[in-house]
mmCIF file of C-alpha atoms in Angstrom:
data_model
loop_
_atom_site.group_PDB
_atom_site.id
_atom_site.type_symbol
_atom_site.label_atom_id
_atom_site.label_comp_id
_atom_site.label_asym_id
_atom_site.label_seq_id
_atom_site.Cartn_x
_atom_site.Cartn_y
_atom_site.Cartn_z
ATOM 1 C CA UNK A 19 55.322 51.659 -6.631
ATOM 2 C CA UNK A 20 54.294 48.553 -7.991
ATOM 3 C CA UNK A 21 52.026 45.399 -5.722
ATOM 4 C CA UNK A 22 55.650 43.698 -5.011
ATOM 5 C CA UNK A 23 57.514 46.609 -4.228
ATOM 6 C CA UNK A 24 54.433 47.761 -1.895
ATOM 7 C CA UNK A 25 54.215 44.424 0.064
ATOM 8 C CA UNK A 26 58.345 44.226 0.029
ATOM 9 C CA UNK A 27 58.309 47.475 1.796
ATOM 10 C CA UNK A 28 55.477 46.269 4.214
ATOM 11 C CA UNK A 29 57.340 42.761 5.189
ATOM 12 C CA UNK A 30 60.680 46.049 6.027
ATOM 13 C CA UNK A 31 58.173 47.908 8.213
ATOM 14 C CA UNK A 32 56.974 44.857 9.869
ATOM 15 C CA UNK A 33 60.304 43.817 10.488
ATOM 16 C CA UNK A 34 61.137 47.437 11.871
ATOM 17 C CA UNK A 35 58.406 47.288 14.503
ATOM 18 C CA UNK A 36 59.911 43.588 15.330
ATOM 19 C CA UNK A 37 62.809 45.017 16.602
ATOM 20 C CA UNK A 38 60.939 48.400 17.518
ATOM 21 C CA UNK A 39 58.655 46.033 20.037
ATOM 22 C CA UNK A 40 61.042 43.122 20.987
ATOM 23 C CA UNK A 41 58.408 42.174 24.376
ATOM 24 C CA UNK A 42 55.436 41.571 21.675
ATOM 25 C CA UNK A 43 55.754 38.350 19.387
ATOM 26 C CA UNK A 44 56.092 38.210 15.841
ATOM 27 C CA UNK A 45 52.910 37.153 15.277
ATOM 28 C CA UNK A 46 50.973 40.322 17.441
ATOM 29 C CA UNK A 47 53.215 42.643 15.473
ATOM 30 C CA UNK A 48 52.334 40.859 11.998
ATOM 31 C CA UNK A 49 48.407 40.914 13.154
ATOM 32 C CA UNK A 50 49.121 44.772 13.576
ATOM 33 C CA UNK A 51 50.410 45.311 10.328
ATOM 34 C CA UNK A 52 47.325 42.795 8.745
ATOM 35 C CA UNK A 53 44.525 45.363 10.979
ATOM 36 C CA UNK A 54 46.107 48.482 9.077
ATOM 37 C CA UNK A 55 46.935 47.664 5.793
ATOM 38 C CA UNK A 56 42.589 47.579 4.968
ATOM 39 C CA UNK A 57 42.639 51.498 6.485
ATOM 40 C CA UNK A 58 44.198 52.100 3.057
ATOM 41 C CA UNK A 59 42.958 50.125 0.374
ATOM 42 C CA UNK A 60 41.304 52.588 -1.805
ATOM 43 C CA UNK A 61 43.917 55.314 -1.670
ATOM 44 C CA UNK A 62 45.180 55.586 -5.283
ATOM 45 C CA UNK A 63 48.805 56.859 -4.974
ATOM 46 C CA UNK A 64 50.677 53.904 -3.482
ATOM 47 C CA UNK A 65 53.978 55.196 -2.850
ATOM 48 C CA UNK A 66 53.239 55.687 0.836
ATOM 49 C CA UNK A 67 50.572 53.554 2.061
ATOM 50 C CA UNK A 68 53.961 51.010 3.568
ATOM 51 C CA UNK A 69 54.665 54.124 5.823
ATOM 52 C CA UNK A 70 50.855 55.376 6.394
ATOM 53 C CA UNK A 71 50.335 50.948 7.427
ATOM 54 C CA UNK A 72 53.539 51.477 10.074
ATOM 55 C CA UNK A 73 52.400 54.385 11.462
ATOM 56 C CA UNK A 74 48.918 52.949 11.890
ATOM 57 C CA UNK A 75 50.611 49.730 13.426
ATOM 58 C CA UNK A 76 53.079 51.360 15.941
ATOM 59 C CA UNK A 77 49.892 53.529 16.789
ATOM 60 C CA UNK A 78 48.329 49.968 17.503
ATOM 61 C CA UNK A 79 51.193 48.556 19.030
ATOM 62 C CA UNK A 80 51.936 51.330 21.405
ATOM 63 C CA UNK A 81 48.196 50.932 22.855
ATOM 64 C CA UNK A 82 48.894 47.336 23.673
ATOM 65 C CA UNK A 83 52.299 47.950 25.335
ATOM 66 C CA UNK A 84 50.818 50.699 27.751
ATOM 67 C CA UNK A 85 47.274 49.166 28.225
ATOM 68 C CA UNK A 86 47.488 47.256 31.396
#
């Protein structure tokens, strides 16, 4: 997976947890994906860091939804 075809896949999954989390705004969901996507920087086989960043930002996501 190539740089465009990583960050294409990101902009899917942050789309997917748009409609995943419609009571959260765009921009909490987007700051979710931003947090996660350093947790993987140095891992060297790219093909799955778009689903390891979702997973990581539903994780997030979920803890703001059932915090309060």
């Amino acid at each position: 997976m190539n740089r465009s075809e990583e960050e294409r896949a990101i902009a899917e999954a942050a789309e997917r947890l748009i409609k995943a989390f419609p009571g959260l705004s765009r921009e909490t969901i987007e700051h979710a994906v931003a947090e996660s996507r350093p947790e993987f920087d140095g891992n060297p086989i790219r093909d799955f860091v778009p689903l390891f960043v979702e997973r990581s930002a539903r994780h997030r996501l979920r803890t703001l939804t059932t915090a309060g």
